[in-house]
Amino acid sequence: MKIGDMDHGYQNTGRTHFGTNPQQLVTHSFCDRASPVSPVTNIGAYAPFVHHLKDDPNMNSLQRKAQVKLNTMPWFHGKISRDLAEDLLTPKENGLFLVRESTNYPGDYTLCVCYLGKVEHYRVKYKDNHLTIDDEEFFENLSQLVEHYQNDADGLCTQLIKCLPKKGKQEFCIDTKSFIDAGWVIQEHELQLNETIGKGEFGDVLLAMYRGEKVAVKMLKDSSVEAQKFLTEALLMTSLRHENLVELLGLVLNEKHLLLVTEYMGKGSLVEYLRSRGRLHVTKKDQINFANDTCSGMEYLEYRKVVHRDLAARNVLISEAGVAKVADFGLAREENYIVDAGKLPIKWTAPEALRQGLFSNKSDMWSFGVLLWEIYSFGRVPYSRIPLVDVVKHVEKGYRMEAPECCPPEIYEIMRQAWDLLPERRPTFKDVKIKLAQLKAVTIN
């Protein structure tokens, strides 16, 4: 067989790839970056939480589809240079290898393998929405490619014998077969797409009919960064089930697009609900119900050791029955996850998360305090008189928003506790849920 381009310092052609084949979209590494280099779904280190999720004793395996599983890729080193790869591959044992992102062809990869004291660099490129080295053998993802050459050199200088593991958090991959095998794929003919009802993080949100019921459909925009978040959200939602979390019904995967199908929340986002109805129509009972519902969903995430990272009234949806449910899990991670700040909602994010990139259920509690303020201010914008760039500085110096007009003192006390600069001094969602349940029981109108 003929081996194709070796990655030997070719000129950067400036090419980028965004394959529309979902098999391509849902594979590749979990690499946590603000701007992933690979334009083909680096579903980032969003993944490790899946392996750490605490079992839910309330979920009967017969009542749910299977959780989508991940495959580890210890040999994937991400964006490292050719020279660093050669330095890492020492001593240069025959068959020792790693995979890195191509520096000469953004979006492609390079397989680096030792043979006879040297390191050969093979370009792994996309062709016809698949990965290939030689234009003869094609693979859906990096894991399949590596496994093939571990079994047979098949034109390489040597068989892949021993991988050089990446230090620190390792990478993961997933493909559509995992969603199919777990029972999450919906056939497109089962959906009747209707009007657009909103604009989401990933693109349009449409109202649709599925098996006689109204559903919401998120349609993926043609952007790999959004594909990363889209599939991460879907992946996480396969493992979570609670009455105060928006439920995933399934995904549509075809060569045209990716669709995420969830239950339909007829009254829209909490923030718009509050703003559009105001004091005349939103009662104290409504407010405590929204707070209690949201806290209940977050208590469940806390129990499952999942951090939402983007909790705000805009990401809580209201059903036709008036039940509040937490939505938008695109940023959710495992507990105590460290990440670069990047594009974070500053007014809702805890100082330690913004400054040190440390997220936890305690940083979610900070966000919940801001969400409570939104509920009792009827959807006002937090810190409206402070420039965005100065919010963190003011907060760290001790500034706290005042209680909204007519806010019960017990609710404001929860806000103040949630906004403690020391994460360990903030209450748990379990503790707050108890207080809110007590307040709910005595709230009349």
PDB file of N, CA and C in Angstrom, residues 365-435:
ATOM      1  N   MET A 365     -23.448  27.482  43.557  1.00  0.00           N
ATOM      2  CA  MET A 365     -24.258  28.103  44.603  1.00  0.00           C
ATOM      3  C   MET A 365     -24.171  29.626  44.512  1.00  0.00           C
ATOM      4  N   TRP A 366     -22.986  30.146  44.211  1.00  0.00           N
ATOM      5  CA  TRP A 366     -22.854  31.596  44.001  1.00  0.00           C
ATOM      6  C   TRP A 366     -23.816  32.039  42.892  1.00  0.00           C
ATOM      7  N   SER A 367     -23.802  31.307  41.789  1.00  0.00           N
ATOM      8  CA  SER A 367     -24.679  31.633  40.656  1.00  0.00           C
ATOM      9  C   SER A 367     -26.149  31.541  41.055  1.00  0.00           C
ATOM     10  N   PHE A 368     -26.461  30.564  41.899  1.00  0.00           N
ATOM     11  CA  PHE A 368     -27.843  30.415  42.361  1.00  0.00           C
ATOM     12  C   PHE A 368     -28.276  31.639  43.160  1.00  0.00           C
ATOM     13  N   GLY A 369     -27.361  32.207  43.938  1.00  0.00           N
ATOM     14  CA  GLY A 369     -27.677  33.433  44.665  1.00  0.00           C
ATOM     15  C   GLY A 369     -28.062  34.563  43.719  1.00  0.00           C
ATOM     16  N   VAL A 370     -27.337  34.672  42.605  1.00  0.00           N
ATOM     17  CA  VAL A 370     -27.665  35.695  41.604  1.00  0.00           C
ATOM     18  C   VAL A 370     -29.007  35.378  40.953  1.00  0.00           C
ATOM     19  N   LEU A 371     -29.252  34.101  40.700  1.00  0.00           N
ATOM     20  CA  LEU A 371     -30.533  33.692  40.116  1.00  0.00           C
ATOM     21  C   LEU A 371     -31.692  34.035  41.057  1.00  0.00           C
ATOM     22  N   LEU A 372     -31.506  33.823  42.347  1.00  0.00           N
ATOM     23  CA  LEU A 372     -32.537  34.218  43.312  1.00  0.00           C
ATOM     24  C   LEU A 372     -32.814  35.715  43.216  1.00  0.00           C
ATOM     25  N   TRP A 373     -31.741  36.485  43.087  1.00  0.00           N
ATOM     26  CA  TRP A 373     -31.897  37.938  42.953  1.00  0.00           C
ATOM     27  C   TRP A 373     -32.696  38.266  41.697  1.00  0.00           C
ATOM     28  N   GLU A 374     -32.455  37.541  40.607  1.00  0.00           N
ATOM     29  CA  GLU A 374     -33.221  37.742  39.374  1.00  0.00           C
ATOM     30  C   GLU A 374     -34.704  37.437  39.598  1.00  0.00           C
ATOM     31  N   ILE A 375     -34.976  36.349  40.294  1.00  0.00           N
ATOM     32  CA  ILE A 375     -36.373  35.969  40.535  1.00  0.00           C
ATOM     33  C   ILE A 375     -37.108  37.058  41.307  1.00  0.00           C
ATOM     34  N   TYR A 376     -36.475  37.557  42.364  1.00  0.00           N
ATOM     35  CA  TYR A 376     -37.168  38.508  43.239  1.00  0.00           C
ATOM     36  C   TYR A 376     -37.057  39.957  42.762  1.00  0.00           C
ATOM     37  N   SER A 377     -36.295  40.189  41.699  1.00  0.00           N
ATOM     38  CA  SER A 377     -36.283  41.516  41.065  1.00  0.00           C
ATOM     39  C   SER A 377     -37.085  41.494  39.768  1.00  0.00           C
ATOM     40  N   PHE A 378     -37.760  40.388  39.510  1.00  0.00           N
ATOM     41  CA  PHE A 378     -38.589  40.207  38.315  1.00  0.00           C
ATOM     42  C   PHE A 378     -37.773  40.338  37.026  1.00  0.00           C
ATOM     43  N   GLY A 379     -36.586  39.733  37.063  1.00  0.00           N
ATOM     44  CA  GLY A 379     -35.794  39.627  35.842  1.00  0.00           C
ATOM     45  C   GLY A 379     -34.878  40.793  35.541  1.00  0.00           C
ATOM     46  N   ARG A 380     -34.614  41.635  36.524  1.00  0.00           N
ATOM     47  CA  ARG A 380     -33.677  42.742  36.280  1.00  0.00           C
ATOM     48  C   ARG A 380     -32.270  42.211  36.024  1.00  0.00           C
ATOM     49  N   VAL A 381     -31.450  43.039  35.379  1.00  0.00           N
ATOM     50  CA  VAL A 381     -30.062  42.665  35.102  1.00  0.00           C
ATOM     51  C   VAL A 381     -29.226  42.892  36.359  1.00  0.00           C
ATOM     52  N   PRO A 382     -28.484  41.893  36.827  1.00  0.00           N
ATOM     53  CA  PRO A 382     -27.650  42.069  38.027  1.00  0.00           C
ATOM     54  C   PRO A 382     -26.551  43.109  37.809  1.00  0.00           C
ATOM     55  N   TYR A 383     -26.176  43.792  38.871  1.00  0.00           N
ATOM     56  CA  TYR A 383     -25.071  44.763  38.842  1.00  0.00           C
ATOM     57  C   TYR A 383     -25.228  45.756  37.693  1.00  0.00           C
ATOM     58  N   SER A 384     -26.435  46.226  37.469  1.00  0.00           N
ATOM     59  CA  SER A 384     -26.710  47.044  36.281  1.00  0.00           C
ATOM     60  C   SER A 384     -25.966  48.377  36.285  1.00  0.00           C
ATOM     61  N   ARG A 385     -25.581  48.864  37.451  1.00  0.00           N
ATOM     62  CA  ARG A 385     -24.910  50.165  37.525  1.00  0.00           C
ATOM     63  C   ARG A 385     -23.393  50.049  37.551  1.00  0.00           C
ATOM     64  N   ILE A 386     -22.883  48.836  37.495  1.00  0.00           N
ATOM     65  CA  ILE A 386     -21.429  48.631  37.548  1.00  0.00           C
ATOM     66  C   ILE A 386     -20.941  48.150  36.189  1.00  0.00           C
ATOM     67  N   PRO A 387     -19.915  48.781  35.617  1.00  0.00           N
ATOM     68  CA  PRO A 387     -19.361  48.289  34.348  1.00  0.00           C
ATOM     69  C   PRO A 387     -18.932  46.833  34.480  1.00  0.00           C
ATOM     70  N   LEU A 388     -19.139  46.073  33.432  1.00  0.00           N
ATOM     71  CA  LEU A 388     -18.872  44.636  33.484  1.00  0.00           C
ATOM     72  C   LEU A 388     -17.455  44.331  33.943  1.00  0.00           C
ATOM     73  N   VAL A 389     -16.494  45.106  33.466  1.00  0.00           N
ATOM     74  CA  VAL A 389     -15.083  44.828  33.793  1.00  0.00           C
ATOM     75  C   VAL A 389     -14.775  45.090  35.265  1.00  0.00           C
ATOM     76  N   ASP A 390     -15.667  45.815  35.949  1.00  0.00           N
ATOM     77  CA  ASP A 390     -15.411  46.160  37.352  1.00  0.00           C
ATOM     78  C   ASP A 390     -16.190  45.304  38.342  1.00  0.00           C
ATOM     79  N   VAL A 391     -17.042  44.419  37.856  1.00  0.00           N
ATOM     80  CA  VAL A 391     -17.908  43.650  38.748  1.00  0.00           C
ATOM     81  C   VAL A 391     -17.099  42.819  39.738  1.00  0.00           C
ATOM     82  N   VAL A 392     -16.145  42.050  39.244  1.00  0.00           N
ATOM     83  CA  VAL A 392     -15.371  41.164  40.125  1.00  0.00           C
ATOM     84  C   VAL A 392     -14.609  41.971  41.162  1.00  0.00           C
ATOM     85  N   LYS A 393     -14.008  43.055  40.733  1.00  0.00           N
ATOM     86  CA  LYS A 393     -13.254  43.901  41.661  1.00  0.00           C
ATOM     87  C   LYS A 393     -14.150  44.427  42.777  1.00  0.00           C
ATOM     88  N   HIS A 394     -15.340  44.885  42.438  1.00  0.00           N
ATOM     89  CA  HIS A 394     -16.270  45.387  43.449  1.00  0.00           C
ATOM     90  C   HIS A 394     -16.692  44.276  44.407  1.00  0.00           C
ATOM     91  N   VAL A 395     -16.983  43.114  43.858  1.00  0.00           N
ATOM     92  CA  VAL A 395     -17.421  41.989  44.685  1.00  0.00           C
ATOM     93  C   VAL A 395     -16.324  41.574  45.652  1.00  0.00           C
ATOM     94  N   GLU A 396     -15.100  41.508  45.176  1.00  0.00           N
ATOM     95  CA  GLU A 396     -13.985  41.092  46.034  1.00  0.00           C
ATOM     96  C   GLU A 396     -13.703  42.112  47.135  1.00  0.00           C
ATOM     97  N   LYS A 397     -14.099  43.352  46.907  1.00  0.00           N
ATOM     98  CA  LYS A 397     -13.925  44.386  47.930  1.00  0.00           C
ATOM     99  C   LYS A 397     -15.095  44.434  48.908  1.00  0.00           C
ATOM    100  N   GLY A 398     -16.067  43.542  48.701  1.00  0.00           N
ATOM    101  CA  GLY A 398     -17.160  43.440  49.663  1.00  0.00           C
ATOM    102  C   GLY A 398     -18.509  43.924  49.184  1.00  0.00           C
ATOM    103  N   TYR A 399     -18.582  44.443  47.964  1.00  0.00           N
ATOM    104  CA  TYR A 399     -19.878  44.923  47.478  1.00  0.00           C
ATOM    105  C   TYR A 399     -20.826  43.752  47.249  1.00  0.00           C
ATOM    106  N   ARG A 400     -22.073  43.921  47.681  1.00  0.00           N
ATOM    107  CA  ARG A 400     -23.115  42.940  47.410  1.00  0.00           C
ATOM    108  C   ARG A 400     -24.381  43.685  46.980  1.00  0.00           C
ATOM    109  N   MET A 401     -25.103  43.111  46.049  1.00  0.00           N
ATOM    110  CA  MET A 401     -26.353  43.733  45.620  1.00  0.00           C
ATOM    111  C   MET A 401     -27.326  43.807  46.787  1.00  0.00           C
ATOM    112  N   GLU A 402     -28.107  44.869  46.820  1.00  0.00           N
ATOM    113  CA  GLU A 402     -29.124  45.019  47.854  1.00  0.00           C
ATOM    114  C   GLU A 402     -30.283  44.072  47.575  1.00  0.00           C
ATOM    115  N   ALA A 403     -31.059  43.834  48.598  1.00  0.00           N
ATOM    116  CA  ALA A 403     -32.233  42.979  48.429  1.00  0.00           C
ATOM    117  C   ALA A 403     -33.229  43.656  47.494  1.00  0.00           C
ATOM    118  N   PRO A 404     -33.785  42.922  46.548  1.00  0.00           N
ATOM    119  CA  PRO A 404     -34.821  43.502  45.688  1.00  0.00           C
ATOM    120  C   PRO A 404     -36.018  43.955  46.523  1.00  0.00           C
ATOM    121  N   GLU A 405     -36.786  44.884  45.995  1.00  0.00           N
ATOM    122  CA  GLU A 405     -37.966  45.386  46.694  1.00  0.00           C
ATOM    123  C   GLU A 405     -38.929  44.245  47.021  1.00  0.00           C
ATOM    124  N   CYS A 406     -39.384  44.217  48.256  1.00  0.00           N
ATOM    125  CA  CYS A 406     -40.349  43.217  48.745  1.00  0.00           C
ATOM    126  C   CYS A 406     -39.777  41.798  48.801  1.00  0.00           C
ATOM    127  N   CYS A 407     -38.473  41.661  48.724  1.00  0.00           N
ATOM    128  CA  CYS A 407     -37.857  40.331  48.841  1.00  0.00           C
ATOM    129  C   CYS A 407     -37.899  39.888  50.302  1.00  0.00           C
ATOM    130  N   PRO A 408     -38.392  38.701  50.598  1.00  0.00           N
ATOM    131  CA  PRO A 408     -38.402  38.211  51.981  1.00  0.00           C
ATOM    132  C   PRO A 408     -36.983  38.194  52.557  1.00  0.00           C
ATOM    133  N   PRO A 409     -36.814  38.611  53.795  1.00  0.00           N
ATOM    134  CA  PRO A 409     -35.472  38.638  54.391  1.00  0.00           C
ATOM    135  C   PRO A 409     -34.806  37.263  54.414  1.00  0.00           C
ATOM    136  N   GLU A 410     -35.613  36.210  54.552  1.00  0.00           N
ATOM    137  CA  GLU A 410     -35.034  34.859  54.567  1.00  0.00           C
ATOM    138  C   GLU A 410     -34.396  34.510  53.215  1.00  0.00           C
ATOM    139  N   ILE A 411     -35.011  35.000  52.133  1.00  0.00           N
ATOM    140  CA  ILE A 411     -34.462  34.761  50.799  1.00  0.00           C
ATOM    141  C   ILE A 411     -33.173  35.555  50.610  1.00  0.00           C
ATOM    142  N   TYR A 412     -33.187  36.798  51.065  1.00  0.00           N
ATOM    143  CA  TYR A 412     -31.979  37.619  50.911  1.00  0.00           C
ATOM    144  C   TYR A 412     -30.830  37.050  51.736  1.00  0.00           C
ATOM    145  N   GLU A 413     -31.151  36.460  52.860  1.00  0.00           N
ATOM    146  CA  GLU A 413     -30.107  35.834  53.680  1.00  0.00           C
ATOM    147  C   GLU A 413     -29.458  34.676  52.926  1.00  0.00           C
ATOM    148  N   ILE A 414     -30.261  33.911  52.182  1.00  0.00           N
ATOM    149  CA  ILE A 414     -29.702  32.831  51.360  1.00  0.00           C
ATOM    150  C   ILE A 414     -28.774  33.410  50.297  1.00  0.00           C
ATOM    151  N   MET A 415     -29.190  34.521  49.680  1.00  0.00           N
ATOM    152  CA  MET A 415     -28.333  35.170  48.686  1.00  0.00           C
ATOM    153  C   MET A 415     -26.991  35.552  49.303  1.00  0.00           C
ATOM    154  N   ARG A 416     -27.028  36.191  50.446  1.00  0.00           N
ATOM    155  CA  ARG A 416     -25.784  36.648  51.088  1.00  0.00           C
ATOM    156  C   ARG A 416     -24.877  35.475  51.437  1.00  0.00           C
ATOM    157  N   GLN A 417     -25.462  34.392  51.908  1.00  0.00           N
ATOM    158  CA  GLN A 417     -24.657  33.208  52.209  1.00  0.00           C
ATOM    159  C   GLN A 417     -24.053  32.617  50.936  1.00  0.00           C
ATOM    160  N   ALA A 418     -24.819  32.640  49.856  1.00  0.00           N
ATOM    161  CA  ALA A 418     -24.327  32.111  48.581  1.00  0.00           C
ATOM    162  C   ALA A 418     -23.183  32.946  48.031  1.00  0.00           C
ATOM    163  N   TRP A 419     -23.139  34.230  48.413  1.00  0.00           N
ATOM    164  CA  TRP A 419     -22.114  35.140  47.900  1.00  0.00           C
ATOM    165  C   TRP A 419     -20.929  35.296  48.848  1.00  0.00           C
ATOM    166  N   ASP A 420     -20.723  34.339  49.719  1.00  0.00           N
ATOM    167  CA  ASP A 420     -19.532  34.370  50.577  1.00  0.00           C
ATOM    168  C   ASP A 420     -18.300  34.166  49.706  1.00  0.00           C
ATOM    169  N   LEU A 421     -17.269  34.972  49.913  1.00  0.00           N
ATOM    170  CA  LEU A 421     -16.058  34.847  49.097  1.00  0.00           C
ATOM    171  C   LEU A 421     -15.363  33.509  49.302  1.00  0.00           C
ATOM    172  N   LEU A 422     -15.560  32.905  50.458  1.00  0.00           N
ATOM    173  CA  LEU A 422     -14.952  31.605  50.729  1.00  0.00           C
ATOM    174  C   LEU A 422     -15.921  30.502  50.316  1.00  0.00           C
ATOM    175  N   PRO A 423     -15.597  29.728  49.300  1.00  0.00           N
ATOM    176  CA  PRO A 423     -16.527  28.703  48.803  1.00  0.00           C
ATOM    177  C   PRO A 423     -16.989  27.732  49.874  1.00  0.00           C
ATOM    178  N   GLU A 424     -16.075  27.363  50.775  1.00  0.00           N
ATOM    179  CA  GLU A 424     -16.420  26.358  51.781  1.00  0.00           C
ATOM    180  C   GLU A 424     -17.456  26.874  52.779  1.00  0.00           C
ATOM    181  N   ARG A 425     -17.652  28.177  52.834  1.00  0.00           N
ATOM    182  CA  ARG A 425     -18.634  28.745  53.761  1.00  0.00           C
ATOM    183  C   ARG A 425     -20.008  28.914  53.119  1.00  0.00           C
ATOM    184  N   ARG A 426     -20.098  28.661  51.840  1.00  0.00           N
ATOM    185  CA  ARG A 426     -21.403  28.743  51.185  1.00  0.00           C
ATOM    186  C   ARG A 426     -22.218  27.497  51.511  1.00  0.00           C
ATOM    187  N   PRO A 427     -23.529  27.615  51.557  1.00  0.00           N
ATOM    188  CA  PRO A 427     -24.357  26.444  51.862  1.00  0.00           C
ATOM    189  C   PRO A 427     -24.383  25.464  50.697  1.00  0.00           C
ATOM    190  N   THR A 428     -24.813  24.263  50.963  1.00  0.00           N
ATOM    191  CA  THR A 428     -25.038  23.285  49.895  1.00  0.00           C
ATOM    192  C   THR A 428     -26.445  23.486  49.338  1.00  0.00           C
ATOM    193  N   PHE A 429     -26.690  22.941  48.162  1.00  0.00           N
ATOM    194  CA  PHE A 429     -28.043  23.007  47.608  1.00  0.00           C
ATOM    195  C   PHE A 429     -29.018  22.200  48.465  1.00  0.00           C
ATOM    196  N   LYS A 430     -28.505  21.151  49.076  1.00  0.00           N
ATOM    197  CA  LYS A 430     -29.358  20.357  49.960  1.00  0.00           C
ATOM    198  C   LYS A 430     -29.842  21.197  51.135  1.00  0.00           C
ATOM    199  N   ASP A 431     -28.923  21.975  51.716  1.00  0.00           N
ATOM    200  CA  ASP A 431     -29.291  22.837  52.844  1.00  0.00           C
ATOM    201  C   ASP A 431     -30.289  23.909  52.417  1.00  0.00           C
ATOM    202  N   VAL A 432     -30.021  24.532  51.279  1.00  0.00           N
ATOM    203  CA  VAL A 432     -30.898  25.601  50.800  1.00  0.00           C
ATOM    204  C   VAL A 432     -32.269  25.053  50.437  1.00  0.00           C
ATOM    205  N   LYS A 433     -32.296  23.851  49.890  1.00  0.00           N
ATOM    206  CA  LYS A 433     -33.572  23.232  49.515  1.00  0.00           C
ATOM    207  C   LYS A 433     -34.470  23.074  50.744  1.00  0.00           C
ATOM    208  N   ILE A 434     -33.891  22.709  51.862  1.00  0.00           N
ATOM    209  CA  ILE A 434     -34.672  22.561  53.096  1.00  0.00           C
ATOM    210  C   ILE A 434     -35.286  23.902  53.500  1.00  0.00           C
ATOM    211  N   LYS A 435     -34.481  24.973  53.432  1.00  0.00           N
ATOM    212  CA  LYS A 435     -34.984  26.305  53.799  1.00  0.00           C
ATOM    213  C   LYS A 435     -36.083  26.766  52.849  1.00  0.00           C
TER     214      LYS A 435
END
